[in-house]
PDB file of C-alpha atoms and ligand atoms in Angstrom:
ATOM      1  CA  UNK A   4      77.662 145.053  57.647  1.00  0.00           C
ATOM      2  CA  UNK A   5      78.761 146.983  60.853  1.00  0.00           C
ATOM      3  CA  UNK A   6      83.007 146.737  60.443  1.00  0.00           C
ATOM      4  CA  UNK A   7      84.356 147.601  63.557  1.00  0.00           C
ATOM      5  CA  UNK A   8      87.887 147.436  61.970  1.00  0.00           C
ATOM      6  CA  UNK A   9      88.544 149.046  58.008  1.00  0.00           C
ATOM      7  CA  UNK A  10      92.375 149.135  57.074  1.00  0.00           C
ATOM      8  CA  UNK A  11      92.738 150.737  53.449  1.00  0.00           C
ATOM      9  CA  UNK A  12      95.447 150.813  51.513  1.00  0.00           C
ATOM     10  CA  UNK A  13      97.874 149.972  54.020  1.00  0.00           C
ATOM     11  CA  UNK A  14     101.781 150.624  52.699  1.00  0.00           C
ATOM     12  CA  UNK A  15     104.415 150.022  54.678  1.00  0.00           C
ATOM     13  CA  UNK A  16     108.233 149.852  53.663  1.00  0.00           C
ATOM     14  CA  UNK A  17     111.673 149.263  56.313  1.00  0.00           C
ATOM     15  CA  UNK A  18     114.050 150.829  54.004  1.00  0.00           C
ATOM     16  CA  UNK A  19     113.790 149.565  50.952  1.00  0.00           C
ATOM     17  CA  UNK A  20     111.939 146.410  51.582  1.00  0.00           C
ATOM     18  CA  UNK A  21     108.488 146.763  51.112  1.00  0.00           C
ATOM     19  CA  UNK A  22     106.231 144.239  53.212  1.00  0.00           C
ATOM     20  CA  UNK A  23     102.967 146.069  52.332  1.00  0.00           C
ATOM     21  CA  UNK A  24     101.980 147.280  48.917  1.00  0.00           C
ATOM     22  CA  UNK A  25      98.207 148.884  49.677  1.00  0.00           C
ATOM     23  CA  UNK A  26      96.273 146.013  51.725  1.00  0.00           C
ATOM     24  CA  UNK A  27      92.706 146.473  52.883  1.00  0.00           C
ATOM     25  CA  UNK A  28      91.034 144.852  55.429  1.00  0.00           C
ATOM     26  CA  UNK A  29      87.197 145.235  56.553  1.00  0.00           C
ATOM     27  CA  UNK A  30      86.372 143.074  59.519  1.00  0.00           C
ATOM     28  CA  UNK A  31      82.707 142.877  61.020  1.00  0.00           C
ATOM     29  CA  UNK A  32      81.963 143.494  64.602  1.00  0.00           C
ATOM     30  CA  UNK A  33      81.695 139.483  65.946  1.00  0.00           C
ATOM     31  CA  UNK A  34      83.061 137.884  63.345  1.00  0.00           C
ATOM     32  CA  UNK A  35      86.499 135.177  63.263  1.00  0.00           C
ATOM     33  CA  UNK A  36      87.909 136.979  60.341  1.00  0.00           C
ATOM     34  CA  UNK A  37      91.321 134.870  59.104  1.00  0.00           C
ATOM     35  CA  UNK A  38      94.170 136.840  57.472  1.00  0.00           C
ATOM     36  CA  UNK A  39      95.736 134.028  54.925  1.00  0.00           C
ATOM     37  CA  UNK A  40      98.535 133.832  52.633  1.00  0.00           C
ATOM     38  CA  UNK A  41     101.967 132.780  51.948  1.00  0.00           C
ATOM     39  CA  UNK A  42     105.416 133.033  53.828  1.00  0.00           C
ATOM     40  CA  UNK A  43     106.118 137.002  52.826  1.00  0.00           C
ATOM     41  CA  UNK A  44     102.418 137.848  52.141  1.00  0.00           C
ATOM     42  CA  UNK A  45     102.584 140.859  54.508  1.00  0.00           C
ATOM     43  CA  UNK A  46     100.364 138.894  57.155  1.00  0.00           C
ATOM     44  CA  UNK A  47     102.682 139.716  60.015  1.00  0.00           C
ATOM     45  CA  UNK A  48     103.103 143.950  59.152  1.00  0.00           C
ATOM     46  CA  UNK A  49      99.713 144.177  58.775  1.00  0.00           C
ATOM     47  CA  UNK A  50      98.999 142.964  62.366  1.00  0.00           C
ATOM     48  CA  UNK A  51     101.740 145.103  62.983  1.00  0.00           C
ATOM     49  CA  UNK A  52     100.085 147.847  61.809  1.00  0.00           C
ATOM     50  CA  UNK A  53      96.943 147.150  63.582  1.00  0.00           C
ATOM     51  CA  UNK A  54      98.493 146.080  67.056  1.00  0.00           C
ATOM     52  CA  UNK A  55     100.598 149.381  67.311  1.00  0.00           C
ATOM     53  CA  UNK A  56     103.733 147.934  67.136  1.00  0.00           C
ATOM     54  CA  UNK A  57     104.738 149.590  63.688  1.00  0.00           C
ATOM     55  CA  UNK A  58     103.068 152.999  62.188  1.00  0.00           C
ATOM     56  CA  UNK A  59     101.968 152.481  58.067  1.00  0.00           C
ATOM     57  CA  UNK A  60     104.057 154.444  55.516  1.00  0.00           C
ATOM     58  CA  UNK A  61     100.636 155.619  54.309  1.00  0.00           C
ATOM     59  CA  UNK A  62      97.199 154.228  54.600  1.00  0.00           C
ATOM     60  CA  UNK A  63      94.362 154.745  56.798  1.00  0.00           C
ATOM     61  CA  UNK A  64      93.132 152.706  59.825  1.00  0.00           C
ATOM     62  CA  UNK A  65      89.397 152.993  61.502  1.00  0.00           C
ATOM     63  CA  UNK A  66      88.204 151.617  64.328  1.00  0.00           C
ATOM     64  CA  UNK A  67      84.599 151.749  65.277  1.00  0.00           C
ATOM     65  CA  UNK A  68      83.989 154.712  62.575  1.00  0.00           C
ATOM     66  CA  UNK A  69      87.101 156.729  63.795  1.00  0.00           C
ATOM     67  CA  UNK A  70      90.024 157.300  62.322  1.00  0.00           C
ATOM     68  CA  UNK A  71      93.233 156.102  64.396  1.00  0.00           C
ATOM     69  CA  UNK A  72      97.128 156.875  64.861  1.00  0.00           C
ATOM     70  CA  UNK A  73      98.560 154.555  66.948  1.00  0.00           C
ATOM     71  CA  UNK A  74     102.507 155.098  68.222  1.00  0.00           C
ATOM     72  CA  UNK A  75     102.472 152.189  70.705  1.00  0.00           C
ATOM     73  CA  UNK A  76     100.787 148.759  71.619  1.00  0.00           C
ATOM     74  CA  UNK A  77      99.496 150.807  74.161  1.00  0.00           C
ATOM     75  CA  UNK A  78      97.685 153.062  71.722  1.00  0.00           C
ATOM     76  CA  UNK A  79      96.177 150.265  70.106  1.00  0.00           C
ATOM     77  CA  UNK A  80      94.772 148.719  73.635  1.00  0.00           C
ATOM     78  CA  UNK A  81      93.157 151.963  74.415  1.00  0.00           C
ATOM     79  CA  UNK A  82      91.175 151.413  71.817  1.00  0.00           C
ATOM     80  CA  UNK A  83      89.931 148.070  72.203  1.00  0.00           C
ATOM     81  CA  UNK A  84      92.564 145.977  70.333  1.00  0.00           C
ATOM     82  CA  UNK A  85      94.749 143.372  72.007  1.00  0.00           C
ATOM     83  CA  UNK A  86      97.093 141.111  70.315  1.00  0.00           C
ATOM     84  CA  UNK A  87      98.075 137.589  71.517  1.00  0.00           C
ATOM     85  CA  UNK A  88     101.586 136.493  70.231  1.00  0.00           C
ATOM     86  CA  UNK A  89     103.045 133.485  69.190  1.00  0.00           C
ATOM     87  CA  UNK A  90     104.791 133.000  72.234  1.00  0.00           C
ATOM     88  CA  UNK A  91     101.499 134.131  74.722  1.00  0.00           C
ATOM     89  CA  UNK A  92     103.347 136.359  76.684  1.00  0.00           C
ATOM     90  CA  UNK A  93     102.944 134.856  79.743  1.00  0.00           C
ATOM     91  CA  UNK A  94     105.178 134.386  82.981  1.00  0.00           C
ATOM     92  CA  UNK A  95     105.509 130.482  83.268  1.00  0.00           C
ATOM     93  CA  UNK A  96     106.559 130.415  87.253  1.00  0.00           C
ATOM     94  CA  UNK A  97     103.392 132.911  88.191  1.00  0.00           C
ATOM     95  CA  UNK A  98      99.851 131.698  88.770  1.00  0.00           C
ATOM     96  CA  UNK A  99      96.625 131.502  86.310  1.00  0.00           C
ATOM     97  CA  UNK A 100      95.426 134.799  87.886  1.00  0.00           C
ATOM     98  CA  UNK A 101      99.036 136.676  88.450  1.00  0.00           C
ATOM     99  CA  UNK A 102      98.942 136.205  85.011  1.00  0.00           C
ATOM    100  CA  UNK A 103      96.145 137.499  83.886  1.00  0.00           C
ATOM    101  CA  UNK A 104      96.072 140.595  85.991  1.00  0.00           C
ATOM    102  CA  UNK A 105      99.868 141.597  85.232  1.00  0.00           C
ATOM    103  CA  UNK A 106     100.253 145.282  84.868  1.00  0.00           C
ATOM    104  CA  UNK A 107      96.627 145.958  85.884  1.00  0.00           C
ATOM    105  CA  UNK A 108      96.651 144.389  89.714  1.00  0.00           C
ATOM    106  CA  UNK A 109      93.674 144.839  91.830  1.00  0.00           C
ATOM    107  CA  UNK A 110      94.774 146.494  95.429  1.00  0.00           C
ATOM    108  CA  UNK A 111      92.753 146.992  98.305  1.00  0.00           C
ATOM    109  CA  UNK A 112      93.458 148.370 101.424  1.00  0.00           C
ATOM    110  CA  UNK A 113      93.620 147.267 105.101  1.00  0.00           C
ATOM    111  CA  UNK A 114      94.882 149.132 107.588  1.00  0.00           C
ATOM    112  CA  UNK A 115      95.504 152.020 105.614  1.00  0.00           C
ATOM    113  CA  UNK A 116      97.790 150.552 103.462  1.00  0.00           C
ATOM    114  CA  UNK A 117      97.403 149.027  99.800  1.00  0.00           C
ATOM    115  CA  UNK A 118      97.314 145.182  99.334  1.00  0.00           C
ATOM    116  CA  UNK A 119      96.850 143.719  96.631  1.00  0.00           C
ATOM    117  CA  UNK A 120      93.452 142.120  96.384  1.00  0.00           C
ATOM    118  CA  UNK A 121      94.023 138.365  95.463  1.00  0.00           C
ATOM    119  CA  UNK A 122      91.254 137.001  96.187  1.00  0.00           C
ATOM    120  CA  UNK A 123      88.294 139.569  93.871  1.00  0.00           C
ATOM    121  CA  UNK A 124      91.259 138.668  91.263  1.00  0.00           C
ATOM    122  CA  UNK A 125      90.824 135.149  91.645  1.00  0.00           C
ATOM    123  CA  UNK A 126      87.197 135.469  91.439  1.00  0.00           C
ATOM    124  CA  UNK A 127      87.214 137.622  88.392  1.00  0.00           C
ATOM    125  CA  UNK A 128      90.126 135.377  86.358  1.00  0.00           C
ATOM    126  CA  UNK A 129      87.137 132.744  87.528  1.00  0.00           C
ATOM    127  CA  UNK A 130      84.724 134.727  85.080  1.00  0.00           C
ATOM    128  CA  UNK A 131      86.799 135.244  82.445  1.00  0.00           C
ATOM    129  CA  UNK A 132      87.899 132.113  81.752  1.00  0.00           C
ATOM    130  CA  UNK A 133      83.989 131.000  82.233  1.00  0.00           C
ATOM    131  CA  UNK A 134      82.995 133.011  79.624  1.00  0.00           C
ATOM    132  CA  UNK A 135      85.651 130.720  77.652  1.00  0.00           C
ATOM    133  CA  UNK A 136      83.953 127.669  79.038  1.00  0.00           C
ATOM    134  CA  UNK A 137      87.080 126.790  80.347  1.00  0.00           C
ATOM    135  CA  UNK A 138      87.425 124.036  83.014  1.00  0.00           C
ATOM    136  CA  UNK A 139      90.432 125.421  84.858  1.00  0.00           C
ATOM    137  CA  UNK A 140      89.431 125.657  88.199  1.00  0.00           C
ATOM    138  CA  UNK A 141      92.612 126.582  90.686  1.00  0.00           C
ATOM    139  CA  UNK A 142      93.365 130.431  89.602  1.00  0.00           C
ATOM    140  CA  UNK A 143      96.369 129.579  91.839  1.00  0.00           C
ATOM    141  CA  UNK A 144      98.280 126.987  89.537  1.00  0.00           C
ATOM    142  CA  UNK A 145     101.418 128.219  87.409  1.00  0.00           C
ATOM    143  CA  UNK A 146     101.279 128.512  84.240  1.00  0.00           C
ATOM    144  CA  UNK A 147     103.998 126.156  83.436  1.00  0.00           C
ATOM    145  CA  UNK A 148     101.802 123.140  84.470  1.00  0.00           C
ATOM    146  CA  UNK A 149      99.017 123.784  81.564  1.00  0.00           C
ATOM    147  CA  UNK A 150      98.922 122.776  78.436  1.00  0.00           C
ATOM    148  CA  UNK A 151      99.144 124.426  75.684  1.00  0.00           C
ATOM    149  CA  UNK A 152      95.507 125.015  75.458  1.00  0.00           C
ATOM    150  CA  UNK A 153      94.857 125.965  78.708  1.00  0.00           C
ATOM    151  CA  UNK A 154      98.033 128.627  78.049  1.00  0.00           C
ATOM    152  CA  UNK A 155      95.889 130.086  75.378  1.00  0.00           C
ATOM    153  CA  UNK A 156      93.149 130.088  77.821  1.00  0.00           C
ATOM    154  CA  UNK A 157      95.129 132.205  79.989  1.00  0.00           C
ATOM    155  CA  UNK A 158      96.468 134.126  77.165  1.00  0.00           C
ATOM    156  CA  UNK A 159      93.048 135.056  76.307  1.00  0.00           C
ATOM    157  CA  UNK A 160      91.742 135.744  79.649  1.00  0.00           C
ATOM    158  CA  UNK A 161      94.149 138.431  80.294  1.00  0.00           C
ATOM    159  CA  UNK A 162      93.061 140.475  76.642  1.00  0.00           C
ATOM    160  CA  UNK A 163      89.820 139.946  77.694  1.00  0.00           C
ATOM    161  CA  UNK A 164      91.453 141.952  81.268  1.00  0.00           C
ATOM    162  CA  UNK A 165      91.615 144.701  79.048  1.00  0.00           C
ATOM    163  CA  UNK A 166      88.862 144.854  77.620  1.00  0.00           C
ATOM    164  CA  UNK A 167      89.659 144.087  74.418  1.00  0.00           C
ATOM    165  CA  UNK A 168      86.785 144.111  71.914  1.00  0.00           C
ATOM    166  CA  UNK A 169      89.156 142.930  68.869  1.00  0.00           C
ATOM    167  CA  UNK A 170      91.361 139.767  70.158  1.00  0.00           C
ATOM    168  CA  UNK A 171      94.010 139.182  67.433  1.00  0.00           C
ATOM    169  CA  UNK A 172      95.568 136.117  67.651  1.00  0.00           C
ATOM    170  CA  UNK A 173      98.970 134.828  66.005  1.00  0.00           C
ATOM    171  CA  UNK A 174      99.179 131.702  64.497  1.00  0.00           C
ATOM    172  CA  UNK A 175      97.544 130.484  67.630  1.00  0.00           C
ATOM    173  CA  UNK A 176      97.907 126.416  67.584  1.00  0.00           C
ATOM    174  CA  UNK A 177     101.032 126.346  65.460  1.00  0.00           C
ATOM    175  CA  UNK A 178     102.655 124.671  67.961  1.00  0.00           C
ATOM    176  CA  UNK A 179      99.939 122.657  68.878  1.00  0.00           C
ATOM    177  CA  UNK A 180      98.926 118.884  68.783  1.00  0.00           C
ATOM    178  CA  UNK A 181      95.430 117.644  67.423  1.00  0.00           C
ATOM    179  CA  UNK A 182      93.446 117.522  70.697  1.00  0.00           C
ATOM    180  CA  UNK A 183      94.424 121.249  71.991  1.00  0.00           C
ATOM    181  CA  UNK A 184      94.282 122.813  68.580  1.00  0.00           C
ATOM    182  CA  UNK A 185      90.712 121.722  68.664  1.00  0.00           C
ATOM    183  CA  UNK A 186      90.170 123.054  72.595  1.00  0.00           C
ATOM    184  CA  UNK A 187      91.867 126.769  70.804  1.00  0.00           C
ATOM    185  CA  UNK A 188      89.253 126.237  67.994  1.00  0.00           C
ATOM    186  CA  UNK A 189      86.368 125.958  70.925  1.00  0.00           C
ATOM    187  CA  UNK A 190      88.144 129.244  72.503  1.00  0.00           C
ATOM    188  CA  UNK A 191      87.693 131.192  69.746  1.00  0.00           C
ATOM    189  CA  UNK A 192      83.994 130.435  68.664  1.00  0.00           C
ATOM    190  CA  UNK A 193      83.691 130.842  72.413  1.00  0.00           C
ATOM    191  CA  UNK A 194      85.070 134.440  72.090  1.00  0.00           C
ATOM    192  CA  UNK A 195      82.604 134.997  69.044  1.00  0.00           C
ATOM    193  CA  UNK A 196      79.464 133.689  71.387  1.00  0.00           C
ATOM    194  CA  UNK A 197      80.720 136.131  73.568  1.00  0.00           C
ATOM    195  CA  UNK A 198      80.333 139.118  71.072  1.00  0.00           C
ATOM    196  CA  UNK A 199      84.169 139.489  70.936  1.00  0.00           C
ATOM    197  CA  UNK A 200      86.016 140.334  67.465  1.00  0.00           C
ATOM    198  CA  UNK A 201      88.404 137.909  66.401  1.00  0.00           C
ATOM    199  CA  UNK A 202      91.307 138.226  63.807  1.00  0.00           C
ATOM    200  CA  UNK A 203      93.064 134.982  63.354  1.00  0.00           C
ATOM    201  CA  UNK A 204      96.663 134.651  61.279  1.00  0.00           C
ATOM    202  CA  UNK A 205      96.939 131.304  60.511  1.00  0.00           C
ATOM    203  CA  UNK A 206      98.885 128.878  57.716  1.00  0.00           C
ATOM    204  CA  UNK A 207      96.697 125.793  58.958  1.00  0.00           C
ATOM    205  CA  UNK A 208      93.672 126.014  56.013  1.00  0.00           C
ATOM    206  CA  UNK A 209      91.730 123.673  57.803  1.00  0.00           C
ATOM    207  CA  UNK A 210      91.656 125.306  61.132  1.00  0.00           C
ATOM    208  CA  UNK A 211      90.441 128.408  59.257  1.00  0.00           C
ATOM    209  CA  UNK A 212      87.915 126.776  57.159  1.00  0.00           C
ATOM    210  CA  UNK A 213      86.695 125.365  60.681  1.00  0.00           C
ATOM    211  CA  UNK A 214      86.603 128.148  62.194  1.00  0.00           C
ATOM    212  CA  UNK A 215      86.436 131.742  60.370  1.00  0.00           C
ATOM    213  CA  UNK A 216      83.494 133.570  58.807  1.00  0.00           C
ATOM    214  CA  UNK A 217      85.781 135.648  56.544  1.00  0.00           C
ATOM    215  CA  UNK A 218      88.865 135.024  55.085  1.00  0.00           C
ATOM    216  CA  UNK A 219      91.208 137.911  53.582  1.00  0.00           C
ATOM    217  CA  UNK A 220      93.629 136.483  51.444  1.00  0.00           C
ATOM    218  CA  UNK A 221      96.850 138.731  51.166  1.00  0.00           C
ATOM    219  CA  UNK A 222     100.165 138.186  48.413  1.00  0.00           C
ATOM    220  CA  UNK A 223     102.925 140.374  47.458  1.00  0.00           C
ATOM    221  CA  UNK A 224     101.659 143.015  50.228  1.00  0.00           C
ATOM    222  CA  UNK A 225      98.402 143.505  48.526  1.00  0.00           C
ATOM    223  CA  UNK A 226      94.536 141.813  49.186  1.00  0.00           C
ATOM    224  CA  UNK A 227      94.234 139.365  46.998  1.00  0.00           C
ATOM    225  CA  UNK A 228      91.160 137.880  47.875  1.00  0.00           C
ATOM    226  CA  UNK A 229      88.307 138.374  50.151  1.00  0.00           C
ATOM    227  CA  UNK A 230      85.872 135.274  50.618  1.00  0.00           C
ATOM    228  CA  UNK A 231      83.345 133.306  53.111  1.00  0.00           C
ATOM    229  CA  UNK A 232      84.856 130.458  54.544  1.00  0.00           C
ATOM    230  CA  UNK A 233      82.172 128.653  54.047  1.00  0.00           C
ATOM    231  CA  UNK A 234      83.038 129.163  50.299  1.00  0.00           C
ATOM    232  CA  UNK A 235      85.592 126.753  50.203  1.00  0.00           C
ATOM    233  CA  UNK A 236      87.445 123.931  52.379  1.00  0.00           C
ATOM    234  CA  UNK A 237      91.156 123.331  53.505  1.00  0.00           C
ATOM    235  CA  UNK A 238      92.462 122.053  50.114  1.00  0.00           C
ATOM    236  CA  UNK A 239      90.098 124.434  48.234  1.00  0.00           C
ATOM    237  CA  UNK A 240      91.745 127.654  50.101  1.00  0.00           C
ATOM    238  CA  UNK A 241      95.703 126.441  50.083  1.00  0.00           C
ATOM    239  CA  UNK A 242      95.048 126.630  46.385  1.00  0.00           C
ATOM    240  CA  UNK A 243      93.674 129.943  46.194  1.00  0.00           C
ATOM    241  CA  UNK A 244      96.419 131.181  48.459  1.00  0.00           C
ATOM    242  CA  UNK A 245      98.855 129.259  46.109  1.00  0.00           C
ATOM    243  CA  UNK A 246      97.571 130.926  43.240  1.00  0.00           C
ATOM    244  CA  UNK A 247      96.975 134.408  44.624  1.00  0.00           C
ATOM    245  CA  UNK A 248     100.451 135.765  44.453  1.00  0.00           C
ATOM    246  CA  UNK A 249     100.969 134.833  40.652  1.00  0.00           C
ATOM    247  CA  UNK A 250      97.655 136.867  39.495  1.00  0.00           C
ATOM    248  CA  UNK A 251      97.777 139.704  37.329  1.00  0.00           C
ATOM    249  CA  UNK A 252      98.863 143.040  39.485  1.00  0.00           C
ATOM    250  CA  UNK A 253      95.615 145.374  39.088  1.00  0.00           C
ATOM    251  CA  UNK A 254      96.013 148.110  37.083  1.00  0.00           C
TER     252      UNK A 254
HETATM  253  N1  LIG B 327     111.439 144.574  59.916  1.00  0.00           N
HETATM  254  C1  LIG B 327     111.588 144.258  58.630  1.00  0.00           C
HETATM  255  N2  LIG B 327     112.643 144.699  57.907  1.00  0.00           N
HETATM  256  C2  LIG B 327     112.792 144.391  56.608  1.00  0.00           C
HETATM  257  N3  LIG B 327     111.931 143.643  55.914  1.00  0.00           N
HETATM  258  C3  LIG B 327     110.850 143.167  56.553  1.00  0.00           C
HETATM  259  C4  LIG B 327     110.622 143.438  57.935  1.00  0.00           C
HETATM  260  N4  LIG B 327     109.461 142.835  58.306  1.00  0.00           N
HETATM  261  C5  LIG B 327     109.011 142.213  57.202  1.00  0.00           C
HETATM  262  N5  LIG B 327     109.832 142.403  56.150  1.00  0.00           N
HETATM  263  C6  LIG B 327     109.633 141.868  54.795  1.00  0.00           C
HETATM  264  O1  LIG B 327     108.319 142.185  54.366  1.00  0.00           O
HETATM  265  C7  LIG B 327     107.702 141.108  53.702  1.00  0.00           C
HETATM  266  C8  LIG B 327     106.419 140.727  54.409  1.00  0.00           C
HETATM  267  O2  LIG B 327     106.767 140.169  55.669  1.00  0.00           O
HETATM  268  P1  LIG B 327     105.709 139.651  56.749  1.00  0.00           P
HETATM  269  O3  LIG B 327     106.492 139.218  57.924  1.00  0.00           O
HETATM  270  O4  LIG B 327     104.668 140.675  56.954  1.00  0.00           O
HETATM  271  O5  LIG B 327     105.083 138.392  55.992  1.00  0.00           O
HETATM  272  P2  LIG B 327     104.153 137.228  56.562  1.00  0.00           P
HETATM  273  O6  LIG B 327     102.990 137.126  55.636  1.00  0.00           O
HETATM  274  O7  LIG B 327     103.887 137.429  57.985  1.00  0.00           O
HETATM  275  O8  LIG B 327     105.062 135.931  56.348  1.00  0.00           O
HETATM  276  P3  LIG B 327     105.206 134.599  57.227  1.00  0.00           P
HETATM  277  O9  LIG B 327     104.092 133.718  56.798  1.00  0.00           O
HETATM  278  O10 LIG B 327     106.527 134.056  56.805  1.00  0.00           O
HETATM  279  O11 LIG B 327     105.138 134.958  58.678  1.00  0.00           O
HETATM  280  C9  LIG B 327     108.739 140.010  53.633  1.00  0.00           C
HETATM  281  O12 LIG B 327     109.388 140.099  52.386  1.00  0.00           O
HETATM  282  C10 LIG B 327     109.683 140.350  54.754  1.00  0.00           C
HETATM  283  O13 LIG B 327     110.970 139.874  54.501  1.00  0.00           O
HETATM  284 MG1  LIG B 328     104.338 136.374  59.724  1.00  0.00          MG
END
């Protein structure tokens, strides 16, 4: 096993709340590792942790064999780790490839004078959404007229922008019906073809049964659980998630 991502013993308190209790996480370069468990679990601060947006009380975080400190998002970029929201981040009125290339444009220069360079970003939001064997064709469409799959798509696209080796996506077809959850599903094994690390926070069991390799199971702040997914099935892992928070605390 070759974990491009080790959290251990991950605390983290806001006062005197305490969200995180000592998690650990170990995911494997290429996997679709799911991070599982019920409202309050700590699912959300560990991400949190991960993505830059908060700093751990104490703990330690690796990526790719080195220890990291991140203070921003930013931080967490720079080394390989982008985060898709709930809400996708994206700018509804602006096109498929404004999109994808915010804050990194592509200029070129005629005349002596910077342009930016629409059409090598056309062709490259082209390739990145190939690699997701996407069928959106017209990088010049807004946003706003896709569905919420193709959003995702975008979404996706724009991490993979970046570079991003770890993609970690948010409860990623909550809001979705049965026919684009299932194109988000193809995305992500797409992403995994495509030697790209995927973390997926999900409450739909079946989606992650369908989908992940590993499953970390978190309650009260702590891992619970670490199993295959192709251990169990949908009804199989609610219950272990059900039954996770009320075990024993370890000693
Ligand atoms: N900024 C914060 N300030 C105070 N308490 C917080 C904060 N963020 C999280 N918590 C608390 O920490 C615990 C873990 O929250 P977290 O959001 O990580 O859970 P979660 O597993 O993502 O839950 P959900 O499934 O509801 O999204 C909860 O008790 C929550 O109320
Ligand atoms: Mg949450």
């Amino acid at each position: 096993m070759d974990p491009i991502l080790t959290v251990r013993a991950a605390a983290k308190s806001y006062g005197a709340v305490t969200a995180l209790r000592g998690a650990d996480l170990t995911v494997a370069r290429g996997e679709v590792h799911a991070v599982c468990g019920d409202n309050g679990a700590g699912k959300s601060t560990l991400i949190k942790l991960v993505s830059g947006v908060e700093t751990p009380t104490s703990g330690e975080i690796v990526v790719k064999g080195r220890p990291v400190r991140f203070a921003t998002p930013h931080d967490a970029l720079a080394a390989g780790i982008a985060t898709i929201h709930q809400d996708l981040g994206l700018a509804p009125r602006m096109t498929i490839a404004e999109n994808i290339f915010m804050g990194s444009e592509l200029t070129t220069r005629r005349l002596g004078l910077p342009l930016l360079d629409h059409r090598r970003m056309k062709e490259m939001a082209r390739g990145y959404l190939g690699r997701l064997n996407s069928r959106l064709a017209d990088m010049d469409q807004p946003v706003e007229r896709l569905s919420g799959g193709q959003r995702q798509a975008v979404a996706i696209s724009r991490a993979l922008r970046w570079d991003a080796e770890i993609i970690i996506m948010d409860e990623p077809t909550a809001a979705l019906g049965v026919r684009e959850t299932a194109q988000v599903l193809d995305l992500i094994r797409s992403l995994r073809a495509s030697g790209v690390t995927v973390i997926l926070i999900s409450h739909d069991m079946n989606d992650v049964v369908r989908v992940a390799d590993t499953v970390t199971i978190l309650a009260g702040g702590r891992t619970a659980r670490v199993l295959r997914a192709g251990e169990v099935d949908g009804p199989g892992l609610a219950n272990l998630i059900m039954h996770a928070g009320a075990e024993p605390e370890p000693a």
